[in-house]
Amino acid sequence: MKYITKKNLLFFFLTCLSIICIYLLRYSTGSSGSQTYQLGTLRITRSAISGIISGINALIYVLLVFTDYKKGIIVSLSLTAISFISIIISIILSHSIGALPGIITNTVSCITLVTIYSFYKKLSISNLTDFITGQHNRRSYVQEINRKVSEKKSFTLACIEIEDYKHINDVYGIQTGDYLLKITAEKLHSILNKNDILFRITGSTFAILFEPGESPEERLKAVISPSTVSIPHKSDENDDIEINCTLSLIAGIVYSHPPYNSTKDASSILHDAETALSTARNMGNKKLCIFDENMDNSEVKQRAAEFLVKEALENNYFYLTYQPQYTSKEHKLRGFETLIRCRKPDGSIVIPGVFIPVAEKSNLILKIDDFVLRNAMKEFKPLLDKSEKELTIAVNISAKNIGSKDFAARVKKIIEETQFPPENLELEITEYSFAESRNTTIENIKALRELGIQIALDDFGTGYTSIAQLMKLPINLLKIDKSLIDDIESNQNMRDLIDSVIYMGHIMNCEVISEGVENESQIDLLKEHKCDFIQGYIWGKPQSIAEAEVIIEE
């Protein structure tokens, strides 16, 4: 069934039509009957009919080549030869040269077909060839690998990259970069066997498709070792000065075997090879790595997660949930902590642990913080207006954001835009915020407190700041992390530690909240240690804004 395509059906139809034309042409030229046909008052000569049929047949030949230039040239030239022989036979049998124009038409058709075929062949080669190295390009790679997969064949793929290519390109220029690509292509081509294929994928990345069952590690080791390359002089440079650079390659290898599942294609196999390549970057002098299914490619995951964050911000994949916080004694609602979630178009949920660490390594975390802050105020403002309760909405702020000089001004601007009461806003920061940009962070905290905003310190006790320094800061709340709560029932040392944290918090004139509380015995112990507030699944999971409104009304 895979051969029944529109292209193949059209090709078959044109071939049949051409055969019919050849038969009609032979009949019209070989018959010894009348030389004219009467159509009403119109008389049509047999030679005119032959000319029309020959023209139609010539057009069919061209369409065959346009449909599939490889098969089309073979079929059309074969049919032309048959037509040519048929005309010759007709001339011999009829002892007349009336069919001679058909020979000329077929000759012109042959020349036209060969010309079209040559053009398509050059165009096809150009589309599948890298213009710098002259090797196969990525389009060719996709065709070859997908063909191997569809035919269920085993093969070995190596992905090779020039180390520090961008740096060399920046220092010596694009012409030097192109020269290195050519040198690299020559080195790699020198180790190929008869049926191996070299591709330039993109930038400084190459790929080699090796024969089935082959282990090319030793051949690759011979070319990936660093070598000194002399850079050709430009016409305006001093020829006495010799410029050299080190050409060093790294390689990742994938052994691919059937059966192949539906997700296995050229892109996924190249992704596996790039995963091995990324691992090879961190292997010191070895510079060659074989792909393993269990490999953790942090670099590829980082890029994928960054793309997800950008896409989520542009297409509104992010949404907010709110986890309630209660007083430990009266179980009275204090407020909510805002939590961000990501829902992809397919409905799957991406947890913050996947995209937040990635965003923190770039400036994307600033955009996420602003998104959460602005949307939390917009969503929660109507609930505050309807409720007579003094509720707090807590928003987590990254260390990079609280340490930026314009943070307090940006928060003030968002408050003015949303008309959110600042005394109902609580910003959660971590002790890590004081590890970098300490002075800017402290200035921001003081500016925020002057606006009436509350400040909570999360991850208290991680060691970035001394108690003496913390006591000088206008902080309202300390948060005990869930990791400390988990062992509170079975570990006396942990209970003593939590008791000390709560005690220190109260000395600092701060209230203390414990998050991640999951059962009644933990609540009883926290009450015993005079913890002020409770947050956890035992009293409330993260809720939508509509569910949060119901909690407030109750």
XYZ file of C-alpha atoms in Angstrom:
554
model
C 0.000 0.000 0.000
C 2.922 2.388 0.604
C 3.551 2.515 -3.180
C -0.002 3.665 -3.941
C 0.623 7.388 -3.804
C -0.732 10.296 -5.848
C 2.645 10.660 -7.503
C 2.838 6.981 -8.538
C -0.790 6.938 -9.724
C -0.180 10.030 -11.880
C 2.991 8.467 -13.268
C 1.114 5.261 -14.163
C -1.741 7.218 -15.810
C 0.667 9.281 -17.967
C 2.535 6.133 -19.036
C -0.694 4.432 -20.099
C -1.798 7.569 -21.942
C 1.517 7.703 -23.812
C 1.192 4.051 -24.876
C -2.303 4.803 -26.212
C -0.914 7.772 -28.145
C 1.806 5.571 -29.709
C -0.815 3.042 -30.784
C -3.041 5.769 -32.280
C -0.031 7.319 -33.982
C 0.880 4.018 -35.589
C -2.715 3.511 -36.723
C -2.991 6.997 -38.189
C 0.255 6.706 -40.132
C 0.177 3.062 -41.058
C -3.385 2.641 -42.339
C -3.853 2.510 -46.134
C -7.349 3.997 -46.057
C -8.519 7.504 -46.792
C -6.095 10.342 -46.126
C -8.836 12.657 -44.876
C -11.639 12.493 -42.344
C -14.925 14.359 -42.687
C -16.308 16.027 -39.557
C -19.474 17.789 -40.723
C -18.291 20.372 -43.212
C -14.779 20.217 -41.781
C -12.156 18.007 -43.447
C -9.204 16.835 -41.315
C -6.163 15.241 -42.919
C -4.547 12.173 -41.432
C -1.202 14.017 -41.171
C -2.870 16.731 -39.056
C -4.217 14.075 -36.668
C -0.776 12.483 -36.481
C 0.747 15.868 -35.650
C -1.771 16.463 -32.851
C -1.154 13.020 -31.366
C 2.638 13.495 -31.607
C 2.370 16.868 -29.823
C 0.236 15.383 -27.049
C 2.670 12.503 -26.659
C 5.642 14.892 -26.471
C 3.833 16.826 -23.735
C 3.222 13.570 -21.829
C 6.947 12.765 -21.976
C 7.749 16.152 -20.406
C 5.123 15.626 -17.683
C 6.618 12.197 -16.897
C 10.025 13.786 -16.273
C 8.453 16.566 -14.195
C 6.573 13.967 -12.106
C 9.676 11.891 -11.295
C 12.814 12.887 -13.127
C 14.703 9.655 -12.364
C 12.035 7.188 -13.451
C 10.495 9.643 -15.894
C 13.598 9.949 -18.100
C 13.877 6.159 -18.394
C 10.192 5.598 -19.222
C 9.862 8.566 -21.573
C 13.041 7.722 -23.541
C 11.910 4.104 -23.762
C 8.503 5.180 -25.085
C 10.196 7.607 -27.490
C 12.323 4.741 -28.802
C 9.213 2.582 -29.241
C 7.449 5.428 -31.048
C 10.539 5.996 -33.216
C 10.705 2.309 -34.180
C 6.967 2.294 -34.859
C 7.320 5.242 -37.249
C 10.240 3.599 -39.084
C 8.211 0.401 -39.514
C 5.280 2.450 -40.747
C 7.472 4.201 -43.365
C 8.876 0.878 -44.570
C 5.483 -0.804 -44.835
C 3.704 2.123 -46.494
C 6.601 3.052 -48.797
C 5.839 6.664 -47.862
C 7.752 9.353 -45.983
C 4.545 10.965 -44.733
C 5.463 9.986 -41.171
C 8.885 11.669 -41.400
C 7.760 14.673 -39.251
C 7.136 12.176 -36.447
C 10.846 11.247 -36.477
C 11.768 14.931 -36.168
C 9.215 15.374 -33.337
C 10.665 12.395 -31.444
C 14.212 13.670 -31.922
C 13.252 17.097 -30.548
C 11.451 15.347 -27.661
C 14.593 13.377 -26.787
C 16.724 16.534 -26.720
C 14.104 18.332 -24.587
C 13.808 15.425 -22.145
C 17.575 15.113 -21.685
C 17.828 18.885 -21.122
C 15.055 18.861 -18.475
C 16.563 15.787 -16.816
C 20.012 17.423 -16.648
C 18.521 20.519 -15.057
C 16.607 18.517 -12.450
C 19.652 16.376 -11.691
C 21.836 19.440 -11.085
C 19.089 21.018 -8.979
C 18.704 17.819 -6.938
C 22.444 17.567 -6.352
C 22.531 21.244 -5.339
C 19.660 20.752 -2.866
C 21.441 17.801 -1.258
C 24.963 19.273 -1.194
C 26.600 21.648 1.269
C 27.973 24.577 -0.734
C 31.038 25.114 1.529
C 32.400 21.566 1.881
C 30.820 19.915 -1.159
C 29.567 17.080 1.058
C 25.994 15.935 1.630
C 23.878 18.392 3.624
C 21.205 17.986 6.312
C 18.424 17.454 3.774
C 20.388 14.518 2.377
C 20.980 13.234 5.917
C 17.243 13.207 6.645
C 16.511 11.323 3.421
C 19.205 8.693 3.994
C 18.422 8.022 7.661
C 14.653 7.915 7.159
C 15.201 5.483 4.286
C 17.340 3.262 6.539
C 14.670 3.345 9.245
C 11.809 2.621 6.805
C 13.775 -0.323 5.393
C 14.464 -1.523 8.966
C 18.238 -1.590 8.471
C 20.951 -1.341 11.111
C 23.535 1.415 10.856
C 26.067 3.424 12.828
C 25.936 7.218 13.026
C 28.710 9.454 14.315
C 28.182 13.132 15.084
C 31.401 15.196 14.957
C 31.926 18.806 15.983
C 34.808 21.287 15.762
C 35.709 22.467 19.261
C 35.814 26.224 19.859
C 34.643 26.864 16.294
C 32.719 30.003 17.271
C 35.786 31.423 19.020
C 37.973 30.698 15.973
C 35.359 32.249 13.697
C 35.169 35.382 15.866
C 38.956 35.802 16.134
C 40.083 34.909 12.606
C 36.949 35.658 10.576
C 34.346 33.790 8.543
C 36.764 32.935 5.708
C 38.996 31.108 8.159
C 35.974 29.345 9.606
C 34.961 28.156 6.137
C 38.540 27.009 5.496
C 38.463 24.928 8.693
C 35.164 23.369 7.622
C 36.772 22.280 4.338
C 39.846 20.899 6.119
C 37.642 19.016 8.559
C 35.540 17.583 5.725
C 38.714 16.355 4.023
C 39.972 14.737 7.251
C 36.689 12.976 7.858
C 36.329 11.930 4.226
C 39.738 10.263 4.374
C 38.472 7.599 6.804
C 35.350 6.677 4.837
C 34.832 3.313 3.205
C 33.035 2.810 -0.087
C 29.472 2.939 1.276
C 29.991 5.459 4.098
C 28.434 8.915 3.702
C 29.647 12.216 5.171
C 27.161 15.012 5.935
C 27.577 18.569 7.133
C 24.589 19.049 9.423
C 24.893 22.686 10.485
C 27.530 25.143 11.679
C 30.591 23.119 12.689
C 28.681 19.834 13.106
C 29.223 16.882 10.763
C 27.743 13.395 10.697
C 28.987 10.137 9.193
C 26.709 7.263 8.248
C 28.803 4.090 8.493
C 28.148 0.712 6.934
C 25.891 -1.640 8.938
C 27.547 -3.558 11.738
C 30.720 -1.468 11.677
C 32.510 -0.138 14.784
C 34.240 3.064 13.656
C 35.787 4.125 16.974
C 39.388 3.466 15.951
C 39.037 5.318 12.646
C 37.415 8.281 14.406
C 40.133 8.419 17.055
C 42.647 8.913 14.268
C 41.003 12.139 13.090
C 39.561 13.710 16.239
C 42.975 14.146 17.861
C 44.063 17.834 17.857
C 46.159 19.009 14.905
C 47.778 22.306 13.943
C 46.355 24.036 10.878
C 48.086 26.870 9.050
C 45.646 29.584 8.107
C 46.130 30.876 4.536
C 47.256 34.508 4.239
C 44.985 37.179 2.901
C 46.389 39.260 0.046
C 46.814 42.333 2.262
C 48.619 40.546 5.100
C 52.333 40.171 5.732
C 53.390 36.842 4.204
C 56.266 36.559 6.670
C 53.860 36.050 9.575
C 52.518 32.495 9.832
C 49.172 32.124 11.620
C 48.282 28.714 13.044
C 45.345 27.404 15.030
C 44.527 24.088 16.666
C 41.823 22.009 15.016
C 40.273 19.724 17.634
C 37.244 17.488 17.057
C 34.868 15.644 19.382
C 32.525 12.817 18.435
C 29.377 11.061 19.632
C 28.380 7.651 18.240
C 24.975 5.954 17.989
C 24.476 2.284 17.096
C 20.974 2.003 15.648
C 19.172 -1.314 15.221
C 15.592 -2.389 14.394
C 12.876 -2.751 15.470
C 12.194 0.985 15.195
C 9.186 2.546 16.928
C 7.028 5.302 15.468
C 9.123 8.076 17.086
C 12.416 6.869 15.621
C 13.447 9.056 12.706
C 16.363 11.123 11.454
C 15.791 13.884 14.026
C 15.566 11.587 17.069
C 18.676 9.617 16.013
C 20.629 12.850 15.489
C 19.407 13.993 18.914
C 20.883 10.803 20.447
C 24.187 11.408 18.657
C 24.261 15.023 19.895
C 23.591 13.758 23.417
C 26.688 11.552 23.185
C 28.554 14.499 21.646
C 27.581 16.734 24.550
C 28.854 14.107 26.988
C 32.121 13.877 25.040
C 32.708 17.606 25.637
C 33.131 16.874 29.343
C 35.347 13.790 28.962
C 38.705 15.551 28.896
C 41.157 14.134 26.363
C 39.008 11.168 25.366
C 36.706 13.299 23.146
C 34.657 10.326 21.963
C 31.489 8.920 23.531
C 29.014 6.169 22.583
C 25.353 6.944 23.198
C 23.572 5.167 26.031
C 19.817 5.338 26.697
C 20.493 6.282 30.331
C 22.569 9.346 29.489
C 21.516 12.532 31.236
C 22.234 15.326 28.796
C 21.914 18.392 30.961
C 22.890 20.760 28.159
C 20.198 19.476 25.786
C 17.655 19.491 28.618
C 18.661 23.048 29.483
C 18.054 24.227 25.927
C 14.750 22.338 25.716
C 13.554 23.775 29.034
C 14.579 27.311 28.022
C 12.568 26.922 24.827
C 9.603 25.687 26.873
C 9.757 28.733 29.176
C 9.927 31.154 26.228
C 7.069 29.382 24.483
C 5.027 29.309 27.707
C 5.471 33.051 28.256
C 4.503 33.847 24.653
C 1.500 31.503 24.486
C 0.115 31.692 28.055
C 0.951 28.121 29.115
C 1.612 29.376 32.663
C -1.176 29.618 35.221
C -1.341 30.206 38.985
C -2.547 28.135 41.919
C -2.931 29.219 45.526
C -2.118 27.143 48.617
C -3.863 28.275 51.806
C -2.003 29.163 54.999
C -3.645 28.878 58.444
C -2.904 29.820 62.010
C -1.743 26.717 63.865
C -3.970 27.203 66.945
C -7.322 28.463 65.639
C -7.045 27.058 62.093
C -7.893 30.551 60.896
C -7.128 31.495 57.271
C -4.053 33.740 57.045
C -3.740 33.928 53.254
C -2.331 32.038 50.279
C 1.038 31.296 48.720
C 1.060 31.752 44.940
C 2.466 28.821 42.973
C 3.134 28.778 39.222
C 2.291 25.822 36.992
C 2.711 25.148 33.262
C 0.139 23.357 31.099
C 1.312 22.421 27.602
C -1.099 22.372 24.615
C -1.393 18.571 24.870
C -2.769 18.982 28.421
C 0.316 17.676 30.247
C 1.467 19.580 33.347
C 5.108 20.630 33.756
C 6.105 21.029 37.404
C 8.140 24.080 38.508
C 11.085 21.824 39.398
C 11.639 21.363 35.650
C 11.562 24.962 34.398
C 12.398 27.157 37.432
C 16.061 25.980 37.850
C 16.559 26.470 34.114
C 15.017 29.945 34.181
C 17.218 30.895 37.142
C 20.315 30.296 34.997
C 19.150 32.986 32.599
C 17.166 36.215 32.717
C 13.975 34.267 31.996
C 13.397 34.055 35.758
C 12.837 37.831 35.806
C 10.006 37.467 33.292
C 8.491 34.579 35.274
C 8.621 36.591 38.513
C 6.930 39.559 36.853
C 4.273 37.271 35.355
C 3.461 35.710 38.744
C 3.515 39.021 40.609
C 1.283 40.876 38.170
C -1.209 38.047 37.631
C -1.440 37.159 41.332
C -2.382 40.769 42.135
C -4.903 40.931 39.276
C -6.587 37.645 40.242
C -6.570 38.219 44.017
C -7.602 41.884 44.059
C -11.349 41.177 43.485
C -11.307 38.603 46.310
C -9.845 41.160 48.715
C -12.442 43.722 47.672
C -15.307 41.301 48.413
C -13.834 39.941 51.661
C -13.623 41.757 54.968
C -10.733 39.546 56.086
C -7.139 40.751 56.289
C -5.615 38.188 53.931
C -2.072 37.936 52.635
C -1.027 36.817 49.172
C 2.576 35.513 49.108
C 4.692 35.508 45.930
C 8.127 33.876 45.561
C 10.864 36.162 44.227
C 14.151 34.869 42.796
C 17.538 35.925 44.153
C 18.425 37.423 40.764
C 15.309 39.586 40.807
C 15.514 40.864 44.394
C 19.174 41.667 43.672
C 18.408 43.814 40.613
C 18.580 47.578 41.114
C 15.173 48.413 39.639
C 13.190 45.645 41.405
C 11.508 47.802 44.065
C 10.518 50.358 41.415
C 9.030 47.611 39.202
C 6.995 46.210 42.103
C 5.705 49.689 42.903
C 4.672 50.160 39.267
C 2.765 46.832 39.217
C 0.988 47.787 42.462
C -0.079 51.073 40.911
C -1.307 49.283 37.745
C -3.354 46.691 39.642
C -4.395 48.941 42.574
C -3.412 46.100 44.903
C -3.057 47.073 48.580
C 0.676 46.659 49.395
C -0.025 45.666 53.028
C -1.700 42.497 51.716
C 1.319 41.515 49.611
C 4.117 39.307 50.933
C 7.282 38.625 48.955
C 9.178 35.422 49.731
C 12.937 35.480 49.283
C 15.656 32.989 50.219
C 18.884 33.408 52.155
C 20.679 32.813 48.874
C 19.496 36.288 47.887
C 22.157 37.694 50.232
C 24.987 35.613 48.754
C 25.190 37.881 45.696
C 24.313 41.581 45.366
C 23.912 41.775 49.142
C 23.793 45.562 49.353
C 21.276 45.914 46.482
C 19.095 43.191 48.018
C 19.043 44.915 51.400
C 18.214 48.280 49.796
C 15.337 46.685 47.895
C 13.977 45.022 51.035
C 13.987 48.337 52.901
C 12.308 50.126 49.970
C 9.618 47.426 49.792
C 8.970 47.614 53.537
C 8.500 51.375 53.209
C 5.734 50.630 50.684
C 4.067 48.448 53.327
C 4.954 45.125 51.674
C 5.725 42.175 53.960
C 8.914 40.137 53.499
C 9.185 36.392 54.229
C 12.492 34.518 54.414
C 12.336 31.036 52.887
C 14.923 28.243 53.304
C 15.996 29.716 56.631
C 19.194 28.176 57.996
C 21.056 27.455 54.737
C 24.022 29.448 56.013
C 24.338 32.377 53.605
C 23.590 34.971 56.286
C 24.348 35.246 59.981
C 21.633 35.733 62.604
C 23.170 39.098 63.538
C 22.751 40.321 59.960
C 19.217 38.991 59.672
C 18.143 40.746 62.850
C 19.007 44.066 61.203
C 16.589 43.406 58.338
C 12.861 44.276 58.463
C 11.624 40.700 57.816
C 8.117 39.646 58.910
C 8.096 35.903 58.458
C 10.428 32.898 58.525
C 9.523 29.732 56.587
C 10.554 26.253 57.713
C 11.227 24.051 54.714
C 9.364 20.787 54.156
C 12.633 18.799 54.263
C 12.920 19.619 57.984
C 9.305 18.705 58.699
C 9.419 15.245 57.086
C 11.471 13.666 59.933
C 10.022 15.614 62.846
C 8.025 12.646 64.152
C 10.882 10.128 64.260
C 13.973 12.253 64.741
C 14.526 13.978 68.077
C 17.448 15.984 66.701
C 15.198 17.354 63.972
C 12.565 18.333 66.537
C 15.222 20.168 68.526
C 16.423 21.930 65.377
C 12.912 23.077 64.472
C 12.365 24.264 68.042
C 15.569 26.330 67.747
C 14.519 27.812 64.386
C 11.112 28.832 65.749
C 12.729 30.277 68.877
C 15.240 32.304 66.813
C 12.448 33.547 64.566
C 10.525 34.856 67.562
C 13.666 36.511 68.950
C 13.995 38.310 65.602
C 10.398 39.564 66.016
C 9.294 37.367 63.122
C 6.381 34.996 62.868
C 7.145 31.451 61.723
C 5.306 29.295 59.188
C 5.967 25.634 58.458
C 5.300 24.378 54.927
C 4.847 20.822 53.698
C 2.789 19.654 56.682
C 0.991 16.417 55.803
C -0.478 14.822 58.946
C -2.025 15.638 62.323
C 0.932 14.435 64.399
C 3.190 16.945 62.626
C 0.646 19.681 63.393
C 0.579 18.688 67.082
C 4.377 18.840 67.337
C 4.527 22.220 65.577
C 1.854 23.597 67.912
C 3.882 22.299 70.837
C 6.926 24.204 69.518
C 4.767 27.341 69.081
C 4.914 27.532 65.303
C 2.563 30.356 64.253
C 1.250 29.164 60.881
C 0.723 25.929 58.970
C 0.858 25.333 55.220
C 0.518 21.892 53.692
C -1.668 19.237 52.097
C -3.171 18.324 55.483
C -5.150 21.603 55.520
C -5.182 22.577 51.860
C -3.677 21.684 48.498
C -2.888 24.307 45.835
C -6.210 25.652 44.530
C -7.445 27.535 41.512
C -8.512 31.143 42.099
C -12.173 30.035 42.031
C -11.537 27.389 44.702
C -9.581 29.933 46.758
C -12.613 32.225 46.638
C -14.797 29.432 48.057
C -12.319 28.919 50.916
C -12.405 32.644 51.725
C -16.212 32.706 51.731
C -16.382 29.677 54.030
